[in-house]
Amino acid sequence: MKYLSTRGHAERKRFCEILLEGLAPDGGLYLPETYPQVDAAMLDKWRAIYRDSGYADLAFEVLSLYIDDIPAADLKAICRKTYTEAVFGTSEIVPLRPLEPGLYLEALSNGPTLAFKDMAMQLLGNLFEYELGRRGEELNILGATSGDTGSAAEYAMRGKKGVRVFMTSPQGRMSPFQQAQMFSLQDENIHNIAVDGVFDDCQDIVKAVSNDLDFKRRYKIGTVNSINWARLMAQVVYYFAGYFQATKASPHPRKISFTVPSGNFGNVCAGHVARMMGLPIAQLVVATNENDVLDEFFRTGVYRVRASADTHETSSPSMDISKASNFERFVFDLLGRDAARAAELFGARLPAQGRFDLSGDAAFRSAAQHYGFVSGKSTHADRLRTIRDTYQRFDTMIDTHTADGLKVAREHMQAGVPMIVLETALPIKFAATIEEALGRLPPRPARFEGIEALPKRVQLMPADAALVKAYIASHVR
Ligand SMILES: *Cc1c(COP(=O)(O)O)cnc(C)c1O
């Protein structure tokens, strides 16, 4: 399996080469040259593997189709080390919970940080440790977070050999629970940097440091952001696992649909990949909050990036995005893998004009028919109503992002087609809004009891890239 860039760079790479890289050299995103095809016989085989041997072995089957430069026995060991009941809480890893006939929640949030990002990040941590060890190299991950990504990265990389994490976050702007999750980690290879500023200041610092190519090379700076292909690939697995669970009673050859609370388009893009591989998916429903960049595109064909001032702070903050960093992957496929057009749209037109318009394009008009994509949007009032309704009718507490998904899912149900809503976080991460909706606090898993009172390991710093560089330099041996 070789990987290409969405912007047409001539070079083709293998998995372990792109694992530690971010963007392709031409600024594009990596995708496999072709999507491996899964036929009915293979689906039957995988169904049996998931049922009899578990999620880790299913993950190995899927990943094997995309990774041919790690020996099979090693890859299987990595999957088995990653997806354990001890880490993810159940033997199914991603259990399906029925709500009402034909409507399910797939739990992706029982990992170490209680959000779906653990599903991919935990694998990434083990892949990084393996590959860096094999090469005898080190990596210093520099990131910016407003919540879920940073903690998922830290919990995935803590104690891993060859890896350090330097995570910037806006001082005082994460929820107390999210802060405590990150700052209570005492591992020597994890560094929290609380910046006196907002999330954009943190991102600017990461950009400034990464643009200093000498520094970047000298200190082996890398990232774990959502454009990393390995993260996307890991997420493909739970679409298969959800399908097998939803069709357990009547395996052949029904289609099912998924609704995905979306921000950077990483999660739902994995659904697109699963569908391209042949998983019988009828619809991929993209659910957004008030930051409706993606809903606008699927409704109108216009992709319009928002300015920071026009990006709303909402009660589903992990979907508060101004542009969707994985979207280029889907548009590349939508345009028949025309790299020249993708390069023009994302490399030239978007930076210059902040928007592009595919409404006149036959490809856009077929997005629903050929790719299953539809969309919808949810607001704060919708979230409160959905959280309340779900609690009252089903005795189930859901988080704010999942509520956005459930609200939009109901608008796209089709007769006879099971709908799975991906649960992307547990309610305890967003306790204030749950309390607003229900007048009571969400339950807290026992292992997080009292974390706010634990000693904190964090460095406060003004929003200044030079100071962050000095901090990194003094903590890299
Ligand atoms: C990251 C995140 C999302 C958005 O996922 P994308 O892959 O960026 O679309 C949704 N919900 C939660 C809880 C998240 O942490």
CSV table of C-alpha atoms and ligand atoms in Angstrom, one decimal:
chain,number,residue,atom,x,y,z
A,1,MET,CA,0.0,0.0,0.0
A,2,LYS,CA,1.3,3.4,-1.0
A,3,TYR,CA,0.1,6.8,0.0
A,4,LEU,CA,-0.4,9.9,-2.2
A,5,SER,CA,-0.9,13.6,-1.5
A,6,THR,CA,-4.3,15.2,-2.3
A,7,ARG,CA,-2.4,17.9,-4.1
A,8,GLY,CA,-0.6,15.6,-6.5
A,9,HIS,CA,3.0,15.6,-5.3
A,10,ALA,CA,4.8,12.9,-7.4
A,11,GLU,CA,6.3,11.0,-4.5
A,12,ARG,CA,4.5,7.9,-3.1
A,13,LYS,CA,5.1,6.9,0.5
A,14,ARG,CA,4.6,3.9,2.7
A,15,PHE,CA,2.7,3.9,6.0
A,16,CYS,CA,5.6,4.2,8.4
A,17,GLU,CA,7.0,7.2,6.5
A,18,ILE,CA,3.7,9.2,6.8
A,19,LEU,CA,3.1,8.0,10.3
A,20,LEU,CA,5.5,10.6,11.8
A,21,GLU,CA,4.8,13.3,9.2
A,22,GLY,CA,2.0,15.8,9.2
A,23,LEU,CA,1.2,17.4,5.8
A,24,ALA,CA,2.6,16.1,2.5
A,25,PRO,CA,5.5,18.3,1.2
A,26,ASP,CA,3.0,20.1,-1.2
A,27,GLY,CA,0.7,21.0,1.7
A,28,GLY,CA,-1.8,18.2,0.8
A,29,LEU,CA,-3.1,15.4,3.0
A,30,TYR,CA,-2.1,11.8,2.6
A,31,LEU,CA,-4.6,9.2,1.4
A,32,PRO,CA,-4.1,5.6,0.2
A,33,GLU,CA,-3.7,5.2,-3.5
A,34,THR,CA,-6.8,3.0,-3.6
A,35,TYR,CA,-9.3,1.9,-1.0
A,36,PRO,CA,-9.0,-1.8,-0.3
A,37,GLN,CA,-12.3,-3.5,-1.1
A,38,VAL,CA,-14.1,-5.6,1.4
A,39,ASP,CA,-16.7,-8.1,-0.1
A,40,ALA,CA,-19.5,-10.0,1.6
A,41,ALA,CA,-17.3,-13.0,2.4
A,42,MET,CA,-14.7,-10.8,4.1
A,43,LEU,CA,-17.5,-9.0,6.0
A,44,ASP,CA,-18.7,-12.4,7.3
A,45,LYS,CA,-15.1,-13.3,8.3
A,46,TRP,CA,-14.6,-10.0,10.1
A,47,ARG,CA,-18.0,-10.3,11.9
A,48,ALA,CA,-16.8,-13.7,13.3
A,49,ILE,CA,-13.4,-12.3,14.3
A,50,TYR,CA,-15.0,-9.4,16.2
A,51,ARG,CA,-17.5,-11.8,17.9
A,52,ASP,CA,-15.0,-14.5,18.7
A,53,SER,CA,-11.6,-12.8,19.1
A,54,GLY,CA,-12.6,-9.2,19.9
A,55,TYR,CA,-12.1,-5.7,18.7
A,56,ALA,CA,-8.3,-5.7,18.7
A,57,ASP,CA,-8.2,-8.6,16.2
A,58,LEU,CA,-10.8,-6.8,14.0
A,59,ALA,CA,-8.6,-3.7,14.2
A,60,PHE,CA,-5.6,-5.8,13.0
A,61,GLU,CA,-7.6,-7.1,10.0
A,62,VAL,CA,-8.5,-3.6,8.9
A,63,LEU,CA,-5.1,-2.1,9.6
A,64,SER,CA,-3.3,-4.9,7.8
A,65,LEU,CA,-4.9,-3.6,4.5
A,66,TYR,CA,-3.2,-0.3,5.0
A,67,ILE,CA,0.1,-1.1,6.6
A,68,ASP,CA,2.6,-3.4,4.9
A,69,ASP,CA,5.8,-2.2,6.5
A,70,ILE,CA,5.2,-3.5,10.0
A,71,PRO,CA,5.5,-7.3,10.4
A,72,ALA,CA,2.0,-8.9,10.9
A,73,ALA,CA,2.9,-10.3,14.3
A,74,ASP,CA,4.1,-6.9,15.6
A,75,LEU,CA,1.0,-5.1,14.3
A,76,LYS,CA,-1.2,-7.7,15.9
A,77,ALA,CA,0.6,-7.2,19.2
A,78,ILE,CA,0.3,-3.5,18.9
A,79,CYS,CA,-3.5,-3.8,18.4
A,80,ARG,CA,-3.9,-6.2,21.3
A,81,LYS,CA,-1.9,-3.9,23.6
A,82,THR,CA,-4.1,-1.0,22.6
A,83,TYR,CA,-7.7,-2.2,22.6
A,84,THR,CA,-8.0,-3.9,26.0
A,85,GLU,CA,-11.0,-4.1,28.3
A,86,ALA,CA,-8.8,-2.6,31.0
A,87,VAL,CA,-8.3,0.6,29.0
A,88,PHE,CA,-11.7,0.9,27.3
A,89,GLY,CA,-14.0,-0.5,30.0
A,90,THR,CA,-15.9,-3.2,28.1
A,91,SER,CA,-15.0,-6.3,26.1
A,92,GLU,CA,-16.8,-4.9,23.0
A,93,ILE,CA,-14.6,-1.7,23.3
A,94,VAL,CA,-17.4,0.2,21.4
A,95,PRO,CA,-20.7,-1.2,22.8
A,96,LEU,CA,-23.9,-0.3,21.0
A,97,ARG,CA,-26.8,0.9,23.1
A,98,PRO,CA,-30.3,0.8,21.6
A,99,LEU,CA,-32.4,4.0,22.3
A,100,GLU,CA,-35.6,3.3,20.3
A,101,PRO,CA,-36.3,0.9,17.5
A,102,GLY,CA,-33.7,1.4,14.8
A,103,LEU,CA,-31.8,4.1,16.7
A,104,TYR,CA,-28.6,3.3,18.5
A,105,LEU,CA,-25.7,5.0,20.3
A,106,GLU,CA,-22.2,3.7,19.7
A,107,ALA,CA,-20.1,4.3,22.8
A,108,LEU,CA,-16.7,5.6,21.7
A,109,SER,CA,-15.9,7.4,24.9
A,110,ASN,CA,-14.9,4.9,27.5
A,111,GLY,CA,-11.2,5.3,27.0
A,112,PRO,CA,-8.8,7.1,29.4
A,113,THR,CA,-10.0,10.7,28.6
A,114,LEU,CA,-13.7,9.9,28.1
A,115,ALA,CA,-13.8,11.2,24.5
A,116,PHE,CA,-13.7,9.3,21.2
A,117,LYS,CA,-10.2,10.7,20.4
A,118,ASP,CA,-8.8,8.0,22.6
A,119,MET,CA,-9.8,5.4,20.0
A,120,ALA,CA,-7.2,6.6,17.6
A,121,MET,CA,-4.7,8.3,19.9
A,122,GLN,CA,-4.1,5.2,22.0
A,123,LEU,CA,-3.1,3.3,18.9
A,124,LEU,CA,-0.9,6.2,17.7
A,125,GLY,CA,1.0,6.2,21.0
A,126,ASN,CA,1.9,2.6,20.6
A,127,LEU,CA,2.7,3.0,16.9
A,128,PHE,CA,5.0,5.9,17.6
A,129,GLU,CA,6.8,4.1,20.4
A,130,TYR,CA,7.3,1.1,18.1
A,131,GLU,CA,8.5,3.0,15.0
A,132,LEU,CA,10.7,5.4,17.0
A,133,GLY,CA,12.3,2.5,18.8
A,134,ARG,CA,12.9,0.7,15.5
A,135,ARG,CA,14.6,3.8,14.1
A,136,GLY,CA,16.4,4.8,17.3
A,137,GLU,CA,14.9,8.2,17.0
A,138,GLU,CA,13.0,10.6,19.3
A,139,LEU,CA,10.1,12.9,18.8
A,140,ASN,CA,8.9,16.0,20.6
A,141,ILE,CA,5.2,16.5,20.0
A,142,LEU,CA,4.1,20.2,20.2
A,143,GLY,CA,0.4,20.8,20.2
A,144,ALA,CA,-2.3,23.3,21.0
A,145,THR,CA,-5.5,22.2,22.7
A,146,SER,CA,-8.8,23.7,24.0
A,147,GLY,CA,-9.7,20.4,25.6
A,148,ASP,CA,-10.1,16.9,24.2
A,149,THR,CA,-7.2,16.6,21.8
A,150,GLY,CA,-4.5,17.6,24.3
A,151,SER,CA,-5.6,15.2,27.0
A,152,ALA,CA,-6.1,12.3,24.6
A,153,ALA,CA,-2.5,12.9,23.3
A,154,GLU,CA,-1.1,13.1,26.8
A,155,TYR,CA,-2.8,10.0,28.0
A,156,ALA,CA,-1.6,8.1,24.8
A,157,MET,CA,2.0,9.3,25.1
A,158,ARG,CA,2.6,9.2,28.8
A,159,GLY,CA,5.5,7.0,29.7
A,160,LYS,CA,6.2,6.1,26.1
A,161,LYS,CA,9.9,5.8,25.2
A,162,GLY,CA,11.3,8.3,22.7
A,163,VAL,CA,8.3,10.7,22.9
A,164,ARG,CA,7.8,13.9,24.8
A,165,VAL,CA,4.6,16.0,24.7
A,166,PHE,CA,4.6,19.8,25.0
A,167,MET,CA,1.0,20.8,25.1
A,168,THR,CA,-0.1,24.5,25.1
A,169,SER,CA,-3.6,25.4,26.3
A,170,PRO,CA,-5.3,28.8,27.0
A,171,GLN,CA,-4.9,29.5,30.7
A,172,GLY,CA,-8.2,29.2,32.5
A,173,ARG,CA,-10.4,28.5,29.5
A,174,MET,CA,-10.8,24.7,29.6
A,175,SER,CA,-13.4,23.2,31.9
A,176,PRO,CA,-12.0,22.4,35.4
A,177,PHE,CA,-12.4,18.7,34.7
A,178,GLN,CA,-10.4,19.0,31.5
A,179,GLN,CA,-7.7,21.0,33.2
A,180,ALA,CA,-7.4,18.5,36.0
A,181,GLN,CA,-7.2,15.6,33.6
A,182,MET,CA,-4.2,17.1,31.9
A,183,PHE,CA,-2.4,19.0,34.7
A,184,SER,CA,-2.6,16.1,37.2
A,185,LEU,CA,-0.3,13.9,35.0
A,186,GLN,CA,3.0,13.6,36.7
A,187,ASP,CA,4.8,11.7,33.9
A,188,GLU,CA,8.2,13.2,33.1
A,189,ASN,CA,7.7,13.1,29.3
A,190,ILE,CA,4.5,15.2,29.6
A,191,HIS,CA,4.7,19.0,29.7
A,192,ASN,CA,1.7,21.2,30.1
A,193,ILE,CA,2.1,24.9,29.1
A,194,ALA,CA,-0.7,27.2,30.1
A,195,VAL,CA,-0.5,30.2,27.9
A,196,ASP,CA,-1.8,33.6,29.0
A,197,GLY,CA,-4.2,34.0,26.0
A,198,VAL,CA,-6.8,32.3,23.9
A,199,PHE,CA,-6.7,29.1,21.9
A,200,ASP,CA,-5.7,31.0,18.7
A,201,ASP,CA,-2.7,32.3,20.5
A,202,CYS,CA,-1.7,28.7,21.3
A,203,GLN,CA,-2.2,27.7,17.7
A,204,ASP,CA,-0.1,30.7,16.5
A,205,ILE,CA,2.7,29.6,18.8
A,206,VAL,CA,2.7,26.1,17.4
A,207,LYS,CA,2.8,27.5,13.9
A,208,ALA,CA,5.6,29.9,14.7
A,209,VAL,CA,7.7,27.2,16.2
A,210,SER,CA,7.0,24.8,13.4
A,211,ASN,CA,7.9,27.4,10.8
A,212,ASP,CA,11.3,27.8,12.4
A,213,LEU,CA,12.7,24.9,10.3
A,214,ASP,CA,16.1,24.9,12.1
A,215,PHE,CA,14.5,24.6,15.5
A,216,LYS,CA,12.0,22.1,14.2
A,217,ARG,CA,14.8,19.8,12.8
A,218,ARG,CA,17.2,20.3,15.8
A,219,TYR,CA,14.5,19.5,18.4
A,220,LYS,CA,12.6,16.9,16.3
A,221,ILE,CA,9.3,18.7,16.6
A,222,GLY,CA,6.2,16.7,15.5
A,223,THR,CA,2.4,16.9,15.9
A,224,VAL,CA,-0.5,14.6,16.5
A,225,ASN,CA,-3.2,16.7,14.9
A,226,SER,CA,-6.3,15.2,13.3
A,227,ILE,CA,-4.9,15.3,9.8
A,228,ASN,CA,-2.6,12.4,10.7
A,229,TRP,CA,-3.7,9.4,8.4
A,230,ALA,CA,-3.0,6.9,11.2
A,231,ARG,CA,-5.7,8.5,13.4
A,232,LEU,CA,-8.2,8.4,10.6
A,233,MET,CA,-7.4,4.8,9.8
A,234,ALA,CA,-7.8,3.7,13.4
A,235,GLN,CA,-11.3,5.3,13.4
A,236,VAL,CA,-12.4,3.2,10.4
A,237,VAL,CA,-12.5,0.1,12.6
A,238,TYR,CA,-15.4,1.2,14.8
A,239,TYR,CA,-17.6,1.8,11.8
A,240,PHE,CA,-17.2,-1.9,11.1
A,241,ALA,CA,-17.7,-2.8,14.7
A,242,GLY,CA,-20.9,-0.7,14.9
A,243,TYR,CA,-22.3,-2.3,11.7
A,244,PHE,CA,-21.7,-5.8,13.1
A,245,GLN,CA,-23.5,-5.0,16.3
A,246,ALA,CA,-26.4,-3.3,14.7
A,247,THR,CA,-26.9,-6.2,12.2
A,248,LYS,CA,-26.3,-9.1,14.5
A,249,ALA,CA,-29.9,-10.4,14.3
A,250,SER,CA,-30.2,-10.1,10.5
A,251,PRO,CA,-26.7,-10.0,9.0
A,252,HIS,CA,-27.4,-9.9,5.2
A,253,PRO,CA,-27.0,-7.4,3.4
A,254,ARG,CA,-28.7,-4.6,5.1
A,255,LYS,CA,-27.5,-1.1,5.0
A,256,ILE,CA,-27.1,1.1,8.0
A,257,SER,CA,-26.5,4.8,8.5
A,258,PHE,CA,-24.3,6.8,10.9
A,259,THR,CA,-24.6,10.3,12.3
A,260,VAL,CA,-21.4,11.9,13.4
A,261,PRO,CA,-21.0,15.0,15.6
A,262,SER,CA,-18.4,16.8,13.4
A,263,GLY,CA,-15.8,19.5,13.7
A,264,ASN,CA,-12.6,18.9,11.8
A,265,PHE,CA,-14.3,16.2,9.7
A,266,GLY,CA,-11.8,13.5,10.9
A,267,ASN,CA,-14.4,11.2,12.5
A,268,VAL,CA,-16.9,11.2,9.6
A,269,CYS,CA,-14.1,11.0,7.0
A,270,ALA,CA,-13.2,7.7,8.6
A,271,GLY,CA,-16.9,6.7,7.9
A,272,HIS,CA,-16.4,7.8,4.3
A,273,VAL,CA,-13.3,5.6,4.0
A,274,ALA,CA,-15.2,2.6,5.5
A,275,ARG,CA,-18.0,3.2,3.0
A,276,MET,CA,-15.5,3.4,0.1
A,277,MET,CA,-14.1,0.0,1.3
A,278,GLY,CA,-17.6,-1.5,0.8
A,279,LEU,CA,-19.2,-1.3,4.2
A,280,PRO,CA,-22.9,-1.1,3.4
A,281,ILE,CA,-23.6,2.4,4.7
A,282,ALA,CA,-26.7,4.2,3.4
A,283,GLN,CA,-26.1,7.7,4.8
A,284,LEU,CA,-23.3,9.5,6.6
A,285,VAL,CA,-25.0,12.3,8.4
A,286,VAL,CA,-22.8,15.2,9.4
A,287,ALA,CA,-24.0,17.0,12.5
A,288,THR,CA,-22.7,20.4,13.4
A,289,ASN,CA,-23.4,22.9,16.1
A,290,GLU,CA,-23.8,26.7,15.5
A,291,ASN,CA,-20.4,26.6,13.7
A,292,ASP,CA,-22.0,25.2,10.6
A,293,VAL,CA,-19.3,25.4,8.0
A,294,LEU,CA,-19.9,21.8,7.0
A,295,ASP,CA,-23.7,21.9,7.1
A,296,GLU,CA,-23.6,24.9,4.9
A,297,PHE,CA,-21.4,23.1,2.4
A,298,PHE,CA,-23.6,20.0,2.2
A,299,ARG,CA,-26.7,22.1,1.9
A,300,THR,CA,-25.4,24.7,-0.6
A,301,GLY,CA,-22.1,23.6,-2.2
A,302,VAL,CA,-20.4,26.6,-0.7
A,303,TYR,CA,-17.4,26.0,1.6
A,304,ARG,CA,-16.8,29.2,3.5
A,305,VAL,CA,-14.1,29.3,6.2
A,306,ARG,CA,-15.0,31.5,9.2
A,307,ALA,CA,-12.8,34.2,10.8
A,308,SER,CA,-12.0,33.7,14.5
A,309,ALA,CA,-14.4,36.5,15.3
A,310,ASP,CA,-17.2,34.6,13.5
A,311,THR,CA,-16.4,31.3,15.3
A,312,HIS,CA,-18.9,30.9,18.2
A,313,GLU,CA,-18.0,29.6,21.6
A,314,THR,CA,-20.7,26.9,22.2
A,315,SER,CA,-21.6,24.3,24.7
A,316,SER,CA,-20.3,21.6,22.4
A,317,PRO,CA,-16.8,23.2,22.2
A,318,SER,CA,-15.0,20.3,20.5
A,319,MET,CA,-16.9,21.2,17.4
A,320,ASP,CA,-16.2,24.9,17.5
A,321,ILE,CA,-14.1,25.1,14.3
A,322,SER,CA,-13.6,27.8,11.7
A,323,LYS,CA,-12.5,25.4,9.0
A,324,ALA,CA,-12.5,21.6,8.8
A,325,SER,CA,-8.9,20.4,8.5
A,326,ASN,CA,-9.8,16.9,7.0
A,327,PHE,CA,-12.3,18.2,4.5
A,328,GLU,CA,-9.8,18.2,1.7
A,329,ARG,CA,-9.7,14.5,1.8
A,330,PHE,CA,-13.3,14.1,0.9
A,331,VAL,CA,-13.4,16.9,-1.7
A,332,PHE,CA,-10.4,15.2,-3.4
A,333,ASP,CA,-12.5,12.0,-3.7
A,334,LEU,CA,-15.7,13.9,-4.6
A,335,LEU,CA,-13.8,15.6,-7.5
A,336,GLY,CA,-12.8,12.2,-8.9
A,337,ARG,CA,-9.3,12.4,-7.3
A,338,ASP,CA,-8.4,15.4,-9.4
A,339,ALA,CA,-5.3,16.6,-7.5
A,340,ALA,CA,-4.9,19.7,-9.7
A,341,ARG,CA,-8.3,20.9,-8.7
A,342,ALA,CA,-7.8,20.0,-5.1
A,343,ALA,CA,-4.5,22.0,-5.1
A,344,GLU,CA,-6.3,24.9,-6.8
A,345,LEU,CA,-9.2,25.0,-4.3
A,346,PHE,CA,-7.3,24.4,-1.1
A,347,GLY,CA,-3.8,25.7,-1.9
A,348,ALA,CA,-4.8,28.8,-3.8
A,349,ARG,CA,-8.5,29.8,-3.8
A,350,LEU,CA,-9.2,29.2,-0.1
A,351,PRO,CA,-6.2,31.1,1.2
A,352,ALA,CA,-7.0,34.0,-1.2
A,353,GLN,CA,-10.8,34.2,-1.0
A,354,GLY,CA,-11.7,32.2,2.1
A,355,ARG,CA,-14.3,30.2,0.2
A,356,PHE,CA,-15.1,28.1,-2.8
A,357,ASP,CA,-18.4,27.2,-4.5
A,358,LEU,CA,-19.1,23.7,-6.0
A,359,SER,CA,-22.8,24.3,-6.3
A,360,GLY,CA,-22.6,24.3,-10.1
A,361,ASP,CA,-20.6,21.1,-10.1
A,362,ALA,CA,-22.2,17.8,-11.1
A,363,ALA,CA,-19.9,16.1,-8.5
A,364,PHE,CA,-21.4,18.2,-5.7
A,365,ARG,CA,-25.0,17.4,-6.7
A,366,SER,CA,-24.1,13.7,-6.5
A,367,ALA,CA,-22.6,14.0,-3.0
A,368,ALA,CA,-25.6,12.5,-1.3
A,369,GLN,CA,-26.3,9.9,-4.0
A,370,HIS,CA,-22.8,8.7,-4.6
A,371,TYR,CA,-21.2,9.3,-1.2
A,372,GLY,CA,-24.2,9.2,1.2
A,373,PHE,CA,-23.5,12.6,2.7
A,374,VAL,CA,-26.3,14.7,4.2
A,375,SER,CA,-26.1,17.1,7.1
A,376,GLY,CA,-27.9,19.1,9.8
A,377,LYS,CA,-27.2,21.6,12.5
A,378,SER,CA,-28.0,21.9,16.2
A,379,THR,CA,-28.1,24.8,18.6
A,380,HIS,CA,-27.7,25.3,22.4
A,381,ALA,CA,-31.5,25.1,22.9
A,382,ASP,CA,-31.6,21.9,20.8
A,383,ARG,CA,-28.8,20.4,22.9
A,384,LEU,CA,-30.6,21.1,26.2
A,385,ARG,CA,-33.9,19.7,24.8
A,386,THR,CA,-32.2,16.6,23.5
A,387,ILE,CA,-30.3,15.9,26.7
A,388,ARG,CA,-33.5,16.4,28.7
A,389,ASP,CA,-35.6,14.2,26.4
A,390,THR,CA,-33.0,11.4,26.3
A,391,TYR,CA,-32.7,11.4,30.0
A,392,GLN,CA,-36.5,11.4,30.7
A,393,ARG,CA,-37.5,8.8,28.1
A,394,PHE,CA,-34.5,6.5,28.1
A,395,ASP,CA,-32.9,7.1,31.4
A,396,THR,CA,-29.7,7.8,29.5
A,397,MET,CA,-27.4,10.8,30.0
A,398,ILE,CA,-25.6,12.0,26.9
A,399,ASP,CA,-23.0,14.7,26.4
A,400,THR,CA,-23.5,17.9,24.4
A,401,HIS,CA,-21.8,16.7,21.2
A,402,THR,CA,-23.7,13.5,21.2
A,403,ALA,CA,-26.9,15.5,21.7
A,404,ASP,CA,-26.1,17.5,18.5
A,405,GLY,CA,-25.7,14.2,16.7
A,406,LEU,CA,-28.9,12.7,18.1
A,407,LYS,CA,-31.0,15.8,17.2
A,408,VAL,CA,-29.7,15.7,13.6
A,409,ALA,CA,-30.0,11.9,13.3
A,410,ARG,CA,-33.7,12.1,13.9
A,411,GLU,CA,-34.1,14.4,10.9
A,412,HIS,CA,-32.6,11.8,8.6
A,413,MET,CA,-34.0,8.5,9.7
A,414,GLN,CA,-35.1,6.2,6.9
A,415,ALA,CA,-37.6,3.4,7.2
A,416,GLY,CA,-35.9,0.0,7.7
A,417,VAL,CA,-32.4,1.5,7.9
A,418,PRO,CA,-30.8,1.3,11.4
A,419,MET,CA,-29.2,4.6,12.5
A,420,ILE,CA,-26.1,4.7,14.7
A,421,VAL,CA,-25.2,7.9,16.4
A,422,LEU,CA,-21.6,8.1,17.5
A,423,GLU,CA,-21.2,9.0,21.1
A,424,THR,CA,-18.1,11.2,21.1
A,425,ALA,CA,-17.7,12.1,24.8
A,426,LEU,CA,-19.1,11.3,28.2
A,427,PRO,CA,-21.3,14.0,29.9
A,428,ILE,CA,-19.0,14.4,32.9
A,429,LYS,CA,-16.6,16.4,30.5
A,430,PHE,CA,-19.3,19.0,30.0
A,431,ALA,CA,-20.9,19.0,33.4
A,432,ALA,CA,-22.1,22.6,33.5
A,433,THR,CA,-24.4,22.2,30.5
A,434,ILE,CA,-25.7,18.9,31.8
A,435,GLU,CA,-26.6,20.6,35.0
A,436,GLU,CA,-28.3,23.4,33.0
A,437,ALA,CA,-30.4,20.8,31.2
A,438,LEU,CA,-31.2,18.4,34.0
A,439,GLY,CA,-30.6,20.3,37.2
A,440,ARG,CA,-28.2,17.6,38.3
A,441,LEU,CA,-24.6,16.7,37.7
A,442,PRO,CA,-23.5,13.7,35.5
A,443,PRO,CA,-22.0,10.7,37.2
A,444,ARG,CA,-18.2,10.6,37.4
A,445,PRO,CA,-16.3,7.4,36.7
A,446,ALA,CA,-14.6,6.3,39.9
A,447,ARG,CA,-11.1,6.8,38.6
A,448,PHE,CA,-11.7,10.5,38.2
A,449,GLU,CA,-13.0,11.1,41.7
A,450,GLY,CA,-11.3,14.1,43.2
A,451,ILE,CA,-8.9,14.8,40.3
A,452,GLU,CA,-9.4,18.6,40.7
A,453,ALA,CA,-7.6,18.4,44.1
A,454,LEU,CA,-4.5,16.5,42.8
A,455,PRO,CA,-1.2,18.3,42.5
A,456,LYS,CA,-0.8,20.1,39.2
A,457,ARG,CA,2.2,19.9,36.8
A,458,VAL,CA,1.9,23.0,34.6
A,459,GLN,CA,4.1,25.9,33.4
A,460,LEU,CA,2.4,29.3,33.1
A,461,MET,CA,3.7,31.4,30.3
A,462,PRO,CA,2.9,34.6,28.3
A,463,ALA,CA,1.8,34.1,24.7
A,464,ASP,CA,5.3,34.2,23.3
A,465,ALA,CA,6.8,31.6,20.9
A,466,ALA,CA,10.3,32.5,21.9
A,467,LEU,CA,9.6,31.5,25.5
A,468,VAL,CA,8.0,28.3,24.4
A,469,LYS,CA,11.1,27.4,22.3
A,470,ALA,CA,13.3,28.2,25.3
A,471,TYR,CA,11.2,25.9,27.5
A,472,ILE,CA,11.4,23.1,25.0
A,473,ALA,CA,15.1,23.5,24.5
A,474,SER,CA,15.7,23.3,28.2
A,475,HIS,CA,13.6,20.1,28.6
A,476,VAL,CA,15.0,18.1,25.7
A,477,ARG,CA,18.0,16.5,27.4
B,1,LIG,C1,-13.0,16.1,18.4
B,1,LIG,C2,-14.4,16.0,18.8
B,1,LIG,C3,-15.5,16.1,17.9
B,1,LIG,C4,-15.3,16.4,16.4
B,1,LIG,O1,-14.6,15.4,15.7
B,1,LIG,P1,-13.9,15.7,14.3
B,1,LIG,O2,-13.1,14.5,14.0
B,1,LIG,O3,-13.0,16.9,14.5
B,1,LIG,O4,-15.0,16.0,13.3
B,1,LIG,C5,-16.8,15.8,18.3
B,1,LIG,N1,-17.0,15.6,19.6
B,1,LIG,C6,-16.1,15.5,20.5
B,1,LIG,C7,-16.4,15.2,21.9
B,1,LIG,C8,-14.7,15.7,20.2
B,1,LIG,O5,-13.8,15.6,21.1
